[in-house]
PDB file of C-alpha atoms in Angstrom:
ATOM      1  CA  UNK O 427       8.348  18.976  -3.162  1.00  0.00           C
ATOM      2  CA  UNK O 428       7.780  18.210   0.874  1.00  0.00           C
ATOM      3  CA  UNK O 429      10.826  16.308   2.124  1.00  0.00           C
ATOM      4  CA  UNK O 430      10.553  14.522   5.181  1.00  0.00           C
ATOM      5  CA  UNK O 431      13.354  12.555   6.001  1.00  0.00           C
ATOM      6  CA  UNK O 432      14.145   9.891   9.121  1.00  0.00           C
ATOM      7  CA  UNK O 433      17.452   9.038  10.002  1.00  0.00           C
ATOM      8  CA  UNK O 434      17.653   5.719   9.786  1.00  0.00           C
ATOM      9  CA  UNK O 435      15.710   2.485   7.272  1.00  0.00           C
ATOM     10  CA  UNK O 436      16.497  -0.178   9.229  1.00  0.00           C
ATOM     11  CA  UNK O 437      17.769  -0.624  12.854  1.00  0.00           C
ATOM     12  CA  UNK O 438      18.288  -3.572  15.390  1.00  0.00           C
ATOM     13  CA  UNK O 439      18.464  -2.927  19.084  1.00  0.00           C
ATOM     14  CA  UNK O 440      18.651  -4.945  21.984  1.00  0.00           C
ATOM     15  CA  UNK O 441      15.836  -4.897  24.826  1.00  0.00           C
ATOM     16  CA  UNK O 442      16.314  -2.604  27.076  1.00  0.00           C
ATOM     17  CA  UNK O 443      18.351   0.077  25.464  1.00  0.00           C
ATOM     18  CA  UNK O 444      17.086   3.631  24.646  1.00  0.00           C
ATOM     19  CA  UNK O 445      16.461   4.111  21.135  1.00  0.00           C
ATOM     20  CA  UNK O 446      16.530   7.560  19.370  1.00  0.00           C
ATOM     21  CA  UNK O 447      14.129   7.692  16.223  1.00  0.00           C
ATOM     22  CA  UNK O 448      15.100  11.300  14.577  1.00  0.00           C
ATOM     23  CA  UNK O 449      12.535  13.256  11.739  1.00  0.00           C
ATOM     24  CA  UNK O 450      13.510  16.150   9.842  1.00  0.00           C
ATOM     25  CA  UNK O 451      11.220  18.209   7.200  1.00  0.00           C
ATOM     26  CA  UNK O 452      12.246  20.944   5.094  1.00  0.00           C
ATOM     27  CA  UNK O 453       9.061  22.583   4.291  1.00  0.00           C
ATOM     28  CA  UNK O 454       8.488  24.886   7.449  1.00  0.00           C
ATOM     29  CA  UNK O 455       5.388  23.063   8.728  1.00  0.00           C
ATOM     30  CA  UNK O 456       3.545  23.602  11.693  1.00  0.00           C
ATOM     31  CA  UNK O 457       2.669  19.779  12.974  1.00  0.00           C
ATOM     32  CA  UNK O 458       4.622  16.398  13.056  1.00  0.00           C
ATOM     33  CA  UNK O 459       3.856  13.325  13.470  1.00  0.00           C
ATOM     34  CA  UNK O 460       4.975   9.655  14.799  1.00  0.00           C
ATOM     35  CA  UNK O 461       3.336   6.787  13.752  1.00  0.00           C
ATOM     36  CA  UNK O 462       3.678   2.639  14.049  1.00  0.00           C
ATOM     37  CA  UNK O 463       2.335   0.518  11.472  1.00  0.00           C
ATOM     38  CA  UNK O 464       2.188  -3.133  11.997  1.00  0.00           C
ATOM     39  CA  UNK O 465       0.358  -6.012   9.854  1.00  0.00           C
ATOM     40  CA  UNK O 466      -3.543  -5.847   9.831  1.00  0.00           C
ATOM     41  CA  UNK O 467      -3.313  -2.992  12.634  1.00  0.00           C
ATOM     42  CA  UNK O 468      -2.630  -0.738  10.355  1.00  0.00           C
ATOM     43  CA  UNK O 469      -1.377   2.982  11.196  1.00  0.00           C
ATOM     44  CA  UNK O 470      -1.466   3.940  14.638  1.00  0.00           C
ATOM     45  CA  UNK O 471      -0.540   7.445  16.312  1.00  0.00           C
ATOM     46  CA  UNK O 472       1.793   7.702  19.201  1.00  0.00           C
ATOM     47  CA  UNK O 473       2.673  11.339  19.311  1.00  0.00           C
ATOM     48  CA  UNK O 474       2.160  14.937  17.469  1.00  0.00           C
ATOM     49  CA  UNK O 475       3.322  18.039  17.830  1.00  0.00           C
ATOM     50  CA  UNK O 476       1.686  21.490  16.622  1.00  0.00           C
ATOM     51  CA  UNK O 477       4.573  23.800  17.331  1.00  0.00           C
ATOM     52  CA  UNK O 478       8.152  23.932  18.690  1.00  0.00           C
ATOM     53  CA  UNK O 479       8.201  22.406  22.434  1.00  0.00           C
ATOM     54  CA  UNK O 480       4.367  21.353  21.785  1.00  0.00           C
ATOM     55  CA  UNK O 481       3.122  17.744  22.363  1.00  0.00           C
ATOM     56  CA  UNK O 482       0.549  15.842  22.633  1.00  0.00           C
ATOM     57  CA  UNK O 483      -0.625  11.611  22.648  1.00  0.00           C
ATOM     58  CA  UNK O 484      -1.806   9.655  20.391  1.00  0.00           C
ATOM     59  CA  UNK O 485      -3.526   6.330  20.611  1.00  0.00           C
ATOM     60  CA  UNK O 486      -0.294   4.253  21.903  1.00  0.00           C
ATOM     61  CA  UNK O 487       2.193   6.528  23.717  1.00  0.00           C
ATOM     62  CA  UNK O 488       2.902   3.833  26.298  1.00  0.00           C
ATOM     63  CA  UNK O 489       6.874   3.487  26.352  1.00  0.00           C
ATOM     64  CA  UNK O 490       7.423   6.407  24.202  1.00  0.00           C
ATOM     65  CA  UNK O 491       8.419  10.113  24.533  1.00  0.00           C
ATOM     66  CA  UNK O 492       8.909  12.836  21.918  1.00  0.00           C
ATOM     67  CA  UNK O 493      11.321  15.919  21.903  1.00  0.00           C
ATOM     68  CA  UNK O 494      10.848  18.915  19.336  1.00  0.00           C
ATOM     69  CA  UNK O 495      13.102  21.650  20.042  1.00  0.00           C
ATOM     70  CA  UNK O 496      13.127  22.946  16.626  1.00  0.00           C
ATOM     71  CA  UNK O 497      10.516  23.247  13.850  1.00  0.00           C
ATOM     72  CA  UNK O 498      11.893  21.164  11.569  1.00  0.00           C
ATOM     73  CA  UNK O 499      12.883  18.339  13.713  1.00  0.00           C
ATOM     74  CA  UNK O 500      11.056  15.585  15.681  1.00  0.00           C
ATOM     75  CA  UNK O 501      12.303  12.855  17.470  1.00  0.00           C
ATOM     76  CA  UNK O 502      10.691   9.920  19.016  1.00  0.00           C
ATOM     77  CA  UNK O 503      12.242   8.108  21.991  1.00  0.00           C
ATOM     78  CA  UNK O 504      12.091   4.338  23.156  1.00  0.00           C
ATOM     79  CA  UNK O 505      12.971   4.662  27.064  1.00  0.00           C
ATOM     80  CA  UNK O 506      13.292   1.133  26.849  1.00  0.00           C
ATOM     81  CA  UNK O 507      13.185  -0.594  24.241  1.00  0.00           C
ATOM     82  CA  UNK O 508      11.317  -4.096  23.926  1.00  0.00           C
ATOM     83  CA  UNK O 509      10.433  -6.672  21.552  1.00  0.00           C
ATOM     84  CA  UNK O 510       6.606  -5.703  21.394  1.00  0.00           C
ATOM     85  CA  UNK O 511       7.968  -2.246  19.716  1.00  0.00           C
ATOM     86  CA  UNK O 512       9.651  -3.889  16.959  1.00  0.00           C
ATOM     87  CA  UNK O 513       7.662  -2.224  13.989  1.00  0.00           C
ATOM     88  CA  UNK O 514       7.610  -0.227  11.108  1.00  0.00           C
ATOM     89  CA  UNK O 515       7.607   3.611  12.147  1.00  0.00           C
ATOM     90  CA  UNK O 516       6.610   6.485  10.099  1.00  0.00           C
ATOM     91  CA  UNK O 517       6.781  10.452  10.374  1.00  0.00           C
ATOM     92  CA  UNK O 518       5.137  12.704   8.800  1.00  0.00           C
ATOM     93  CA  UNK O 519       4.488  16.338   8.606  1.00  0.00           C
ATOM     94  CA  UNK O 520       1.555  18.678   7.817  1.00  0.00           C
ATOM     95  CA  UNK O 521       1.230  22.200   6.981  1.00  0.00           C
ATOM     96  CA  UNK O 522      -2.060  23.055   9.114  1.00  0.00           C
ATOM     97  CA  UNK O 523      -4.473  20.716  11.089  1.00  0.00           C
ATOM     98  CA  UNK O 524      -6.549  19.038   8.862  1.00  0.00           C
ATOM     99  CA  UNK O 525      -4.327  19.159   5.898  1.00  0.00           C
ATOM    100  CA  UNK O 526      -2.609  16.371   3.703  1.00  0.00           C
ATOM    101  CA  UNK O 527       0.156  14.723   5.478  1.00  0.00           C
ATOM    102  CA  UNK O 528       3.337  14.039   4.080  1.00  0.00           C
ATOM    103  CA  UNK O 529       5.411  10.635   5.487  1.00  0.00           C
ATOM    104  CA  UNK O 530       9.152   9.659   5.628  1.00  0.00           C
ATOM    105  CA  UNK O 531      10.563   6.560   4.159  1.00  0.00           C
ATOM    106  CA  UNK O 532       9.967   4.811   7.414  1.00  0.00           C
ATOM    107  CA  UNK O 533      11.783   3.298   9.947  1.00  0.00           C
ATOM    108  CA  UNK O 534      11.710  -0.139  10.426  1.00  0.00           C
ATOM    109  CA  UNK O 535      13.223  -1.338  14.049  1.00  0.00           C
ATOM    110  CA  UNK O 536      13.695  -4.590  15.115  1.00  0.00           C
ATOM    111  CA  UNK O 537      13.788  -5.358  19.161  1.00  0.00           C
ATOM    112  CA  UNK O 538      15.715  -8.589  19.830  1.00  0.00           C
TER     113      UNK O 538
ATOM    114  CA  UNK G1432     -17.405  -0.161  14.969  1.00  0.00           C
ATOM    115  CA  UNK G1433     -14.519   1.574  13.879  1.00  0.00           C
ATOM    116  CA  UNK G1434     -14.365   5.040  13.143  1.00  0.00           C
ATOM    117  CA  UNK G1435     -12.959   4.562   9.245  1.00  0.00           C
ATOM    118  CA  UNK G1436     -13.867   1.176   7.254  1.00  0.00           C
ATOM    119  CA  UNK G1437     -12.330  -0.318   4.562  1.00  0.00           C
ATOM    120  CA  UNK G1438     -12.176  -3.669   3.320  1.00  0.00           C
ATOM    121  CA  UNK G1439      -9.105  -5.126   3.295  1.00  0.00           C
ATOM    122  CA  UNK G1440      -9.187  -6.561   0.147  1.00  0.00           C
ATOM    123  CA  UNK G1441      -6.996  -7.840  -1.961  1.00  0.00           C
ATOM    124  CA  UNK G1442      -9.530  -6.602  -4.846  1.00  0.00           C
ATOM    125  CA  UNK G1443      -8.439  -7.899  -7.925  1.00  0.00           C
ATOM    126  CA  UNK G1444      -9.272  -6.437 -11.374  1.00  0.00           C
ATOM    127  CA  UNK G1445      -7.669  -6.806 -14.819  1.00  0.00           C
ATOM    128  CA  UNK G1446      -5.877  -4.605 -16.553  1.00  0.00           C
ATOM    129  CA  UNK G1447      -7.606  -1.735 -18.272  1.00  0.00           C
ATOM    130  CA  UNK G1448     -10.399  -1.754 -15.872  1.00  0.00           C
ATOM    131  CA  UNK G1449     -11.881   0.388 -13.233  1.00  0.00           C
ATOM    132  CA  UNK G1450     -11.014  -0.399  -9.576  1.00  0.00           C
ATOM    133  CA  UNK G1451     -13.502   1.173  -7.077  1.00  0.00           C
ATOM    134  CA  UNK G1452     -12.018   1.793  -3.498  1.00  0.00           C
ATOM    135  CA  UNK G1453     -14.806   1.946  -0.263  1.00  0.00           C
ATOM    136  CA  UNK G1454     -14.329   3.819   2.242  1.00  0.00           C
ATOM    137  CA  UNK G1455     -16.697   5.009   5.557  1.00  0.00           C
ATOM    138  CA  UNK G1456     -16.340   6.931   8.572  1.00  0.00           C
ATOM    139  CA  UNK G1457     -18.617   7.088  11.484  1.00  0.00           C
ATOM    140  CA  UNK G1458     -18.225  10.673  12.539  1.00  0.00           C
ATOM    141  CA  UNK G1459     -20.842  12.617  10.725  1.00  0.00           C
ATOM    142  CA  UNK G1460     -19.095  16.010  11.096  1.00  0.00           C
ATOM    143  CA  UNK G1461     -15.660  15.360   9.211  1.00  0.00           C
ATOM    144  CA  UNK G1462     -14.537  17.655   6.713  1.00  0.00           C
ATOM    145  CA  UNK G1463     -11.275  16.625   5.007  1.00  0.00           C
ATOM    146  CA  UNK G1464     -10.868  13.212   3.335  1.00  0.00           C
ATOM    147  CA  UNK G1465      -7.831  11.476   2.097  1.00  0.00           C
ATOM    148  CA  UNK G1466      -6.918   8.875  -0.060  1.00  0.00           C
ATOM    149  CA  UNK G1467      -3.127   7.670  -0.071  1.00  0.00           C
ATOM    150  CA  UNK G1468      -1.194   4.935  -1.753  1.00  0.00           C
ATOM    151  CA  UNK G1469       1.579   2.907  -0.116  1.00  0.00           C
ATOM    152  CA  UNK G1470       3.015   0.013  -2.230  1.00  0.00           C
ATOM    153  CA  UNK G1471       5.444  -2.598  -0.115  1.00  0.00           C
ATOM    154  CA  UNK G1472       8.175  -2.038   2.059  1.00  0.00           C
ATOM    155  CA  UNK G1473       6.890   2.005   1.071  1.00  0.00           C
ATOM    156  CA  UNK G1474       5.431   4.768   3.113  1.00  0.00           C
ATOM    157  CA  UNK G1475       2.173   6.129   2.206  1.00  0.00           C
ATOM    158  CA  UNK G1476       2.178   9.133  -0.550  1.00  0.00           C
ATOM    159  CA  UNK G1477      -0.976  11.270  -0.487  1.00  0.00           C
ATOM    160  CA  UNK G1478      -3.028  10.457  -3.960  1.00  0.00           C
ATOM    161  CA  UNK G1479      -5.732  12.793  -3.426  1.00  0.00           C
ATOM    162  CA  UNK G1480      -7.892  14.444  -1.240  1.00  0.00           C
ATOM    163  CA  UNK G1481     -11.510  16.058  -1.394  1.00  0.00           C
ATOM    164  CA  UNK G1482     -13.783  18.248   1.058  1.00  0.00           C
ATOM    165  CA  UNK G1483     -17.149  19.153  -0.763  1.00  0.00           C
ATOM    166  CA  UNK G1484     -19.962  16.361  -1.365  1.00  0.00           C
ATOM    167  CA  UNK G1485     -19.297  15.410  -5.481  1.00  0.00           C
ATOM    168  CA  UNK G1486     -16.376  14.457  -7.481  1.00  0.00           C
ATOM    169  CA  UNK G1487     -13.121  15.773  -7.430  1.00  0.00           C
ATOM    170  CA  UNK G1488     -11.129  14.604 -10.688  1.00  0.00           C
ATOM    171  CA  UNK G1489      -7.457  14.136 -11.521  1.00  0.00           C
ATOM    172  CA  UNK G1490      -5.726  12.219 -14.201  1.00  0.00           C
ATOM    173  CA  UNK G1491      -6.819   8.817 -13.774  1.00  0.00           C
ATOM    174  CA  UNK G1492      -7.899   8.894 -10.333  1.00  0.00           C
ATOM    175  CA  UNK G1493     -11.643  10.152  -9.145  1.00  0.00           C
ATOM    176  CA  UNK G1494     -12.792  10.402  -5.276  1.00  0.00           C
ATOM    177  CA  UNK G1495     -16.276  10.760  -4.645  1.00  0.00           C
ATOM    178  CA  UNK G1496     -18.071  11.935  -1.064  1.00  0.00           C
ATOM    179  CA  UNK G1497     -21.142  11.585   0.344  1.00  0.00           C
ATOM    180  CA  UNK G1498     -21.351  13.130   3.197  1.00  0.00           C
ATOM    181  CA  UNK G1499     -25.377  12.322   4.070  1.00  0.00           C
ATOM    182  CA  UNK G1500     -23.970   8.566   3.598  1.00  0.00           C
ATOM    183  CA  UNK G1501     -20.643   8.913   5.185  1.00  0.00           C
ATOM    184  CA  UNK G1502     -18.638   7.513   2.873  1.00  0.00           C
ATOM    185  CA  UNK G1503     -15.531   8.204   0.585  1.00  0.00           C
ATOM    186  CA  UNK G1504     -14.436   6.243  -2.460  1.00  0.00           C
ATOM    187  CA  UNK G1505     -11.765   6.237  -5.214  1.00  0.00           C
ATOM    188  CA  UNK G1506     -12.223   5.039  -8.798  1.00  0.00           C
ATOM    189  CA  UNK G1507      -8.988   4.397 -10.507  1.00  0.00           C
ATOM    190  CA  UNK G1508      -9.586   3.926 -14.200  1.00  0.00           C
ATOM    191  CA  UNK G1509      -7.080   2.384 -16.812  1.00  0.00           C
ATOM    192  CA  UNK G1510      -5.979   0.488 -13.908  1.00  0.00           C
ATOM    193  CA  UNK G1511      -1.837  -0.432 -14.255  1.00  0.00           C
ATOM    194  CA  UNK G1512       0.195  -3.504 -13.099  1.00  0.00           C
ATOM    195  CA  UNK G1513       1.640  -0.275 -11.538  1.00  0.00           C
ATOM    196  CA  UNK G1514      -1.530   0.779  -9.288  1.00  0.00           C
ATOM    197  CA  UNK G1515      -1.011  -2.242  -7.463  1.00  0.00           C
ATOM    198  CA  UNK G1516      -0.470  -1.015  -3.673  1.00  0.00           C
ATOM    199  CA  UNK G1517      -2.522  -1.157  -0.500  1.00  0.00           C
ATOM    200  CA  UNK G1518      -4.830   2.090  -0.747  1.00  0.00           C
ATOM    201  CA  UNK G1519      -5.474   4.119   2.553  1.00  0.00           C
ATOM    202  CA  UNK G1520      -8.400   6.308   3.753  1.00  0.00           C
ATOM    203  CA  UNK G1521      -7.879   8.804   6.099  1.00  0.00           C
ATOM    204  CA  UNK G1522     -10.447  11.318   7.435  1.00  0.00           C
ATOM    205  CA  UNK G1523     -10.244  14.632   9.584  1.00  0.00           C
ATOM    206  CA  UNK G1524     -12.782  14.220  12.117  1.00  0.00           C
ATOM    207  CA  UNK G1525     -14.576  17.354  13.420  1.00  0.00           C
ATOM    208  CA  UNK G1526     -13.121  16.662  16.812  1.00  0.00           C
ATOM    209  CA  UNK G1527      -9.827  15.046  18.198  1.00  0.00           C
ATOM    210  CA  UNK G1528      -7.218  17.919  17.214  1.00  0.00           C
ATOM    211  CA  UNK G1529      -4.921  17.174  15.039  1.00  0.00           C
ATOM    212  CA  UNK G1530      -5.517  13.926  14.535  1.00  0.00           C
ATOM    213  CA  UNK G1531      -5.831  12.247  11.684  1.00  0.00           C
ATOM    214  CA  UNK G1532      -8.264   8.740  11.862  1.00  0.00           C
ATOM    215  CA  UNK G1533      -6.938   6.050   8.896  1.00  0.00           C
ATOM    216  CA  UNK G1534      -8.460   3.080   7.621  1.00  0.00           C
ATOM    217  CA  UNK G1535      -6.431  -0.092   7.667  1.00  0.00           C
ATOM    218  CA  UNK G1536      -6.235  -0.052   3.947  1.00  0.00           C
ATOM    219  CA  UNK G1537      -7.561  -2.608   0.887  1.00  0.00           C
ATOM    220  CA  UNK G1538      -5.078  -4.148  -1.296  1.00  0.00           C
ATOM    221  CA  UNK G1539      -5.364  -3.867  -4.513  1.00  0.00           C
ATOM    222  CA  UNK G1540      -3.883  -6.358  -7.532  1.00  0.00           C
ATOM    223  CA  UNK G1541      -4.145  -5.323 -10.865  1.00  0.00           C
ATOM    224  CA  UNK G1542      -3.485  -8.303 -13.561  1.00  0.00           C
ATOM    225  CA  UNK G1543      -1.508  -7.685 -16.125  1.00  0.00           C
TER     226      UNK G1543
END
């Protein structure tokens, strides 16, 4: 079975600090992925990545960055955090473009 | 309009019955479809998928595409207390990358 794990369930963080949202997968895929999901908005793409050091936007990257300097890990940054990015987040990883993808247990952060 | 369509439900249906799941897309030229099921406070968990105009069977669950229509749909038969979960539709557009385009999701509430 495809793990895909995320470091944390729940976190609370202050406006203004930098936030660190980690994503690890143990199935040697190729692409990653960061997504918010809020009420009636549904699921929203900030960032992917297609290989190691690879990026690219999404819909919403505004106040977000991405790092993945190795395969199995991807993490997704809050320069500075505020209360409009409190939200559920979700990773998830694929084996090729186009294929299934498979999601974390989610993050869900909390800006105060 | 939005590129993937779904009503947001909640669709209710009783026990025992069949619960049919809409779904369309507006981009003619997509090739992968994807149904996935994400009950509350969960992350989404991939139910099926399908590529080829028909049927594509398993267990319980059908999804049928019609590509000349442009739309996707899962039947869920026996329906359990259990299906109950919001129901996403994701499509693979022909364009876009990696991306992934998903519906907002219908709700659905099977009665015991």
């Amino acid at each position: 079975d495809v793990k895909v794990t995320q470091s944390s369930r729940y976190l609370v963080k202050r406006t203004g600090e930098k936030v660190f949202l980690e994503c690890v997968q143990d199935m040697d895929h190729e692409n990653m992925f960061w997504y918010r999901q809020d009420p009636g908005l549904g699921l929203r793409l900030i960032y992917f990545s297609y290989d190691v050091k690879m990026k690219e936007k999404g819909d919403i990257p505004e106040g977000y960055s991405v790092s993945r300097e190795k395969k199995e890990r991807f993490s997704l940054i809050l320069e500075s955090a505020s209360t409009n990015q409190t939200s559920m987040y979700l990773c998830a990883s694929s084996p090729y473009s186009g294929y299934e993808q498979y999601f974390g247990p989610g993050t869900r952060l909390t800006v105060t | 309009q939005k590129e993937v369509e779904q009503n947001s439900g909640p669709l209710s249906v009783p026990e025992g019955a069949i619960a049919s799941l809409n779904c369309t897309y507006s981009d003619r030229g997509s090739q992968s479809f994807f149904w996935y099921r994400q009950y509350s406070g969960k992350s989404p968990e991939l139910i099926m998928f399908i590529y080829s105009n028909g049927d594509k069977e398993d267990g319980r669950f059908t999804a049928q595409l019609n590509k000349a229509s442009q739309y996707v749909s899962l039947l869920i038969r026996d329906s359990q207390p259990s299906d109950s979960a919001t129901y996403l539709c994701a499509v693979k557009p022909p364009t876009g990358g990696f991306k992934t385009i998903f519906g907002a999701g219908t709700r659905l509430f099977v009665k015991a």
